[in-house]
Amino acid sequence: MAAQNETPVLKAVTAPFPLPRVPTGNPGLDEVLFGGLPKGRTTIFSGGPGCGKSIMGLEFLVRGALAGQPGILVPFEERVEAVRANALTLGWDLAALEKQNLIMLVDAHIDHEMILSGRFDLHGLLAIIDGAARFMKAERLVLDAIDVLLRYFNDPAREREQFFFLNDWLLNRGLTTVLTVKRSDFSNAAGRYEFLDYLTDCVVHLDQRVNQQVATRRLRVIKYRGSNYGRNEYPYVTGPGGITVIPISGAELRHKPLGKPVTSGQVQVDEMLGGGYTQNSCILIAGPSGTGKTTLASIFTRAACERGEKVLFVGFEESAEALTSAMLSSGTDLRPAIKKGSLLPLTAMPEAMGIEEHLVRIAKAVDEFAPQYMVLDAMSAVRRMGSDRAAFDFLVRLVGLSREKGITFLLTNQTKGNEQMGELAGEEASSLVDTIISLRYIEVGGETNRLIGIVKSRGMKHSNQLREFRITDGGVELAKIYVGEGGVLTGAARQEKEAQDATEYRRTVAVMEAKRSEILRRKAELQAETARLTAAVEQAEIELTQIEIEQQKSVEGQGRRFAMRGGDGFVLVDTQGGI
Amino acid sequence: MAGSTQKDKAGSEPETTDRVRMALFVTGEERNSQAARMNLARFCENYLAGRVDLEIIDVLENHRKALEWRVLLTPVLLVFNSERPTRITGTLQDPEPVLAAVGLHGSEPVL
């Protein structure tokens, strides 16, 4: 930067110079932070009790230590033995790292019995940090629960002054520091340590809410001075290995393009689709209960497994057995595929955990099993993970994950009626998927039949015809059908006039039949309704008679009592029941 | 904690052979630390008359001691009067907590 004589000292505009970052080592978090925490600066992890901010702070140190960057942890609230024990439950052996001088735990729990007399300051802490940092050449520092320390100054002005002093010292010292601060948005005390956000360079807020009995955890970067970052709320979970953050917006950038056609497992369906499903695409099979969604999903699964490819089947049954037996009942035996190792069933009840846990579980299975295909049956059950919003998030993230990994993703959705096939968990989700197959019932000529149609199939010349769809032993078959609810459904149309005429005729016949059966049904309904109303009138009459009898009895009783008392003075009721 | 207003001279006469052990942690010549040093020196002169073993530790020079005794806030006085020392944080402008810690609460300065 040494300015030459001819170079002006002040340049009006320079290319933005990104702040150097220190990777936290946690892939999801680093993605959200666009690379890591600001190097040599102070970052705040804030959140309510139990949200995992201490774990996230500790993970920053552990991952740093494992990468050869020593760090210091100063827990103000917990004793060091407790910190070590808690770390072990997450799979981190701090004692081993301490031996190698890669982590230092400073015993800093505050003695609640200490007596305060006059003014004091944080120099002791700074001396300890400075000495330890020099000794182990530490680059990372975590002060866990800084609010607990500051509270000892017991005066907002002093707290502010001491924090300012601490932060200044840390900046000069060049340590990449994480401060955790207890704070929840729901408490009125939130404002007390709000000033910390203004004085630090990066603020990550962890939020834990409970929605319809299911806890959801979200992480959000509130600020990152001089730098860009992921601005969404990201779901996360804590568990062995620390925090798992699921970044979504970043993932979208790496989507793989659509690939070659792949069979649906049924030749006729392939024909309708214009060759089959598309690899790396997302396919939605929607329809009311019993229309054959799971059957279509399982024949697709079976075909893939028979080719020796791998399928992850996500189901919301109690167990893998329940899932395979459900498919067995529709004639598809997936047990050999499981035995062979080409099919991995992943089942869990939707209510068993929050969407984050479900997502992490699936993401883990995707990582370990590395499937080419993923099936989710059924999307509609996801709603039970909490709310419609949660279900939609879940879908968005799974679609993102499958696109990123180049996985062909087939999901089923149970709709209530014949409409809203693209509606998933209350959100219009059809734009997220590439192919939509609609299954529905149709009542014609006194029978209920299934229909299959392709609503959309991105990049494929798919059929616009509706076909009859039959579930047979061991699979499905399609039959030609020309009749539907209120319209000609054949598309061959124009050049086949005769065919169309014939169809027209059949349609009229069918419509007439449909009308007849509707009239019959209505008549039956009318009769039923009449019978119900008649019964209600009769019942009311019986009740009225009952009441009249009781009334009569009561009046007679009063008359008798009156007579027995001999009819003295204060009589209000005469034998007629009047006053 | 200490009933500091209580004046009970009879009960506060300790065995004169007892020596008081104390450690004062300071931060160089920082303002609060200077004040604590002066206040403690005056206290020892006034009340303990030489019956004191006082160690003054500068955390800037001896951070290990600070670490060992969990000295985060300075100045701080540790009075080794029992298994767990009494910890008095601050400039020690008020002699009462220190008097209580050395078992002399209510005493008048020895002039």
CSV table of N, CA and C in Angstrom, one decimal, chain A residues 76 104 106-109 111 113-125 127-128 131-132 135, chain B residues 27 30 32 59 63-64 66-67 70-75 84 86-94 97:
chain,number,residue,atom,x,y,z
A,76,PHE,N,-18.2,-18.7,31.9
A,76,PHE,CA,-18.4,-18.0,33.1
A,76,PHE,C,-19.5,-18.6,33.9
A,104,MET,N,-7.6,-24.6,25.7
A,104,MET,CA,-7.4,-24.4,27.1
A,104,MET,C,-8.7,-24.0,27.7
A,106,VAL,N,-10.3,-22.1,30.7
A,106,VAL,CA,-10.0,-21.3,31.9
A,106,VAL,C,-11.2,-21.4,32.9
A,107,ASP,N,-10.8,-21.8,34.1
A,107,ASP,CA,-11.8,-22.0,35.1
A,107,ASP,C,-12.3,-20.6,35.5
A,108,ALA,N,-13.4,-20.2,35.1
A,108,ALA,CA,-13.8,-18.8,35.3
A,108,ALA,C,-15.2,-18.7,35.9
A,109,HIS,N,-15.7,-19.8,36.4
A,109,HIS,CA,-17.1,-19.6,37.0
A,109,HIS,C,-17.0,-18.7,38.2
A,111,ASP,N,-17.6,-16.8,41.5
A,111,ASP,CA,-17.9,-17.1,42.9
A,111,ASP,C,-19.1,-16.2,43.4
A,113,GLU,N,-20.3,-16.0,46.2
A,113,GLU,CA,-20.2,-15.6,47.6
A,113,GLU,C,-19.2,-14.4,47.7
A,114,MET,N,-18.6,-14.0,46.5
A,114,MET,CA,-17.6,-12.9,46.7
A,114,MET,C,-18.3,-11.6,47.1
A,115,ILE,N,-17.5,-10.8,47.8
A,115,ILE,CA,-18.0,-9.6,48.4
A,115,ILE,C,-17.5,-8.4,47.5
A,116,LEU,N,-18.4,-7.5,47.2
A,116,LEU,CA,-17.9,-6.4,46.4
A,116,LEU,C,-17.7,-5.2,47.3
A,117,SER,N,-16.6,-4.5,47.1
A,117,SER,CA,-16.3,-3.3,47.9
A,117,SER,C,-15.5,-2.4,47.0
A,118,GLY,N,-16.2,-1.4,46.4
A,118,GLY,CA,-15.5,-0.4,45.6
A,118,GLY,C,-15.5,-0.8,44.2
A,119,ARG,N,-14.8,0.0,43.4
A,119,ARG,CA,-14.7,-0.3,41.9
A,119,ARG,C,-13.7,-1.4,41.6
A,120,PHE,N,-14.0,-2.0,40.5
A,120,PHE,CA,-13.1,-3.1,40.0
A,120,PHE,C,-13.3,-3.2,38.5
A,121,ASP,N,-12.4,-3.9,37.8
A,121,ASP,CA,-12.5,-4.0,36.4
A,121,ASP,C,-12.1,-5.4,35.9
A,122,LEU,N,-12.0,-5.6,34.6
A,122,LEU,CA,-11.7,-6.9,34.0
A,122,LEU,C,-10.3,-7.2,33.7
A,123,HIS,N,-9.4,-6.5,34.4
A,123,HIS,CA,-8.0,-6.7,34.0
A,123,HIS,C,-7.5,-8.1,34.3
A,124,GLY,N,-8.0,-8.7,35.4
A,124,GLY,CA,-7.6,-10.1,35.7
A,124,GLY,C,-7.8,-11.0,34.5
A,125,LEU,N,-9.1,-10.9,34.0
A,125,LEU,CA,-9.5,-11.8,32.9
A,125,LEU,C,-8.6,-11.5,31.7
A,127,ALA,N,-5.6,-10.4,31.7
A,127,ALA,CA,-4.2,-10.9,31.9
A,127,ALA,C,-4.1,-12.4,31.7
A,128,ILE,N,-5.2,-13.1,32.2
A,128,ILE,CA,-5.3,-14.5,32.0
A,128,ILE,C,-5.3,-14.9,30.5
A,131,GLY,N,-2.0,-14.1,28.8
A,131,GLY,CA,-0.9,-15.0,29.2
A,131,GLY,C,-1.1,-16.4,28.5
A,132,ALA,N,-2.4,-16.8,28.5
A,132,ALA,CA,-2.7,-18.1,27.9
A,132,ALA,C,-2.5,-18.1,26.4
A,135,PHE,N,1.1,-18.2,25.6
A,135,PHE,CA,1.7,-19.5,25.9
A,135,PHE,C,1.3,-20.5,24.8
B,27,THR,N,-3.5,-5.0,39.1
B,27,THR,CA,-3.1,-4.9,37.7
B,27,THR,C,-2.2,-3.7,37.6
B,30,GLU,N,-2.7,0.4,37.6
B,30,GLU,CA,-4.0,0.8,37.2
B,30,GLU,C,-4.7,1.4,38.4
B,32,ASN,N,-7.8,1.5,40.0
B,32,ASN,CA,-8.5,0.8,41.0
B,32,ASN,C,-7.5,0.0,41.9
B,59,VAL,N,-1.2,-9.3,38.2
B,59,VAL,CA,-1.7,-10.2,37.2
B,59,VAL,C,-1.0,-10.1,35.9
B,63,HIS,N,0.2,-14.2,35.4
B,63,HIS,CA,-1.2,-14.6,35.0
B,63,HIS,C,-1.5,-16.0,35.4
B,64,ARG,N,-0.4,-16.8,35.7
B,64,ARG,CA,-0.7,-18.2,36.1
B,64,ARG,C,-1.4,-18.2,37.5
B,66,ALA,N,-3.1,-15.8,38.6
B,66,ALA,CA,-4.5,-15.3,38.4
B,66,ALA,C,-5.4,-16.4,38.0
B,67,LEU,N,-4.9,-17.2,37.1
B,67,LEU,CA,-5.6,-18.4,36.5
B,67,LEU,C,-5.9,-19.4,37.7
B,70,ARG,N,-8.6,-18.0,39.8
B,70,ARG,CA,-9.7,-17.5,39.1
B,70,ARG,C,-9.9,-16.0,39.3
B,71,VAL,N,-8.9,-15.3,39.1
B,71,VAL,CA,-9.0,-13.8,39.3
B,71,VAL,C,-9.4,-13.2,38.0
B,72,LEU,N,-10.6,-12.9,37.8
B,72,LEU,CA,-11.1,-12.3,36.5
B,72,LEU,C,-11.3,-10.8,36.7
B,73,LEU,N,-11.7,-10.5,37.9
B,73,LEU,CA,-11.9,-9.1,38.2
B,73,LEU,C,-10.8,-8.6,39.2
B,74,THR,N,-10.3,-7.5,38.9
B,74,THR,CA,-9.2,-6.9,39.8
B,74,THR,C,-9.6,-5.5,40.2
B,75,PRO,N,-9.1,-5.0,41.3
B,75,PRO,CA,-8.4,-5.7,42.3
B,75,PRO,C,-9.2,-6.7,43.1
B,84,ARG,N,-11.8,-22.3,52.2
B,84,ARG,CA,-12.1,-21.5,51.0
B,84,ARG,C,-11.9,-20.0,51.4
B,86,THR,N,-11.9,-16.1,51.7
B,86,THR,CA,-12.9,-15.0,51.4
B,86,THR,C,-12.4,-14.1,50.3
B,87,ARG,N,-13.3,-13.8,49.4
B,87,ARG,CA,-12.9,-13.0,48.2
B,87,ARG,C,-13.6,-11.7,48.3
B,88,ILE,N,-12.8,-10.6,48.3
B,88,ILE,CA,-13.4,-9.3,48.4
B,88,ILE,C,-12.9,-8.5,47.1
B,89,THR,N,-13.8,-8.2,46.3
B,89,THR,CA,-13.5,-7.6,45.0
B,89,THR,C,-13.7,-6.1,45.1
B,90,GLY,N,-12.7,-5.3,44.6
B,90,GLY,CA,-12.9,-3.9,44.5
B,90,GLY,C,-11.7,-3.2,45.2
B,91,THR,N,-11.9,-1.9,45.3
B,91,THR,CA,-10.9,-1.0,45.9
B,91,THR,C,-10.7,-1.1,47.4
B,92,LEU,N,-11.6,-1.8,48.0
B,92,LEU,CA,-11.5,-2.0,49.5
B,92,LEU,C,-11.7,-0.7,50.2
B,93,GLN,N,-12.5,0.2,49.7
B,93,GLN,CA,-12.7,1.5,50.3
B,93,GLN,C,-13.4,1.4,51.6
B,94,ASP,N,-14.1,0.3,51.8
B,94,ASP,CA,-14.8,0.1,53.1
B,94,ASP,C,-14.1,-1.0,53.9
B,97,PRO,N,-15.9,-5.2,55.3
B,97,PRO,CA,-15.8,-6.6,54.8
B,97,PRO,C,-14.5,-7.2,55.2
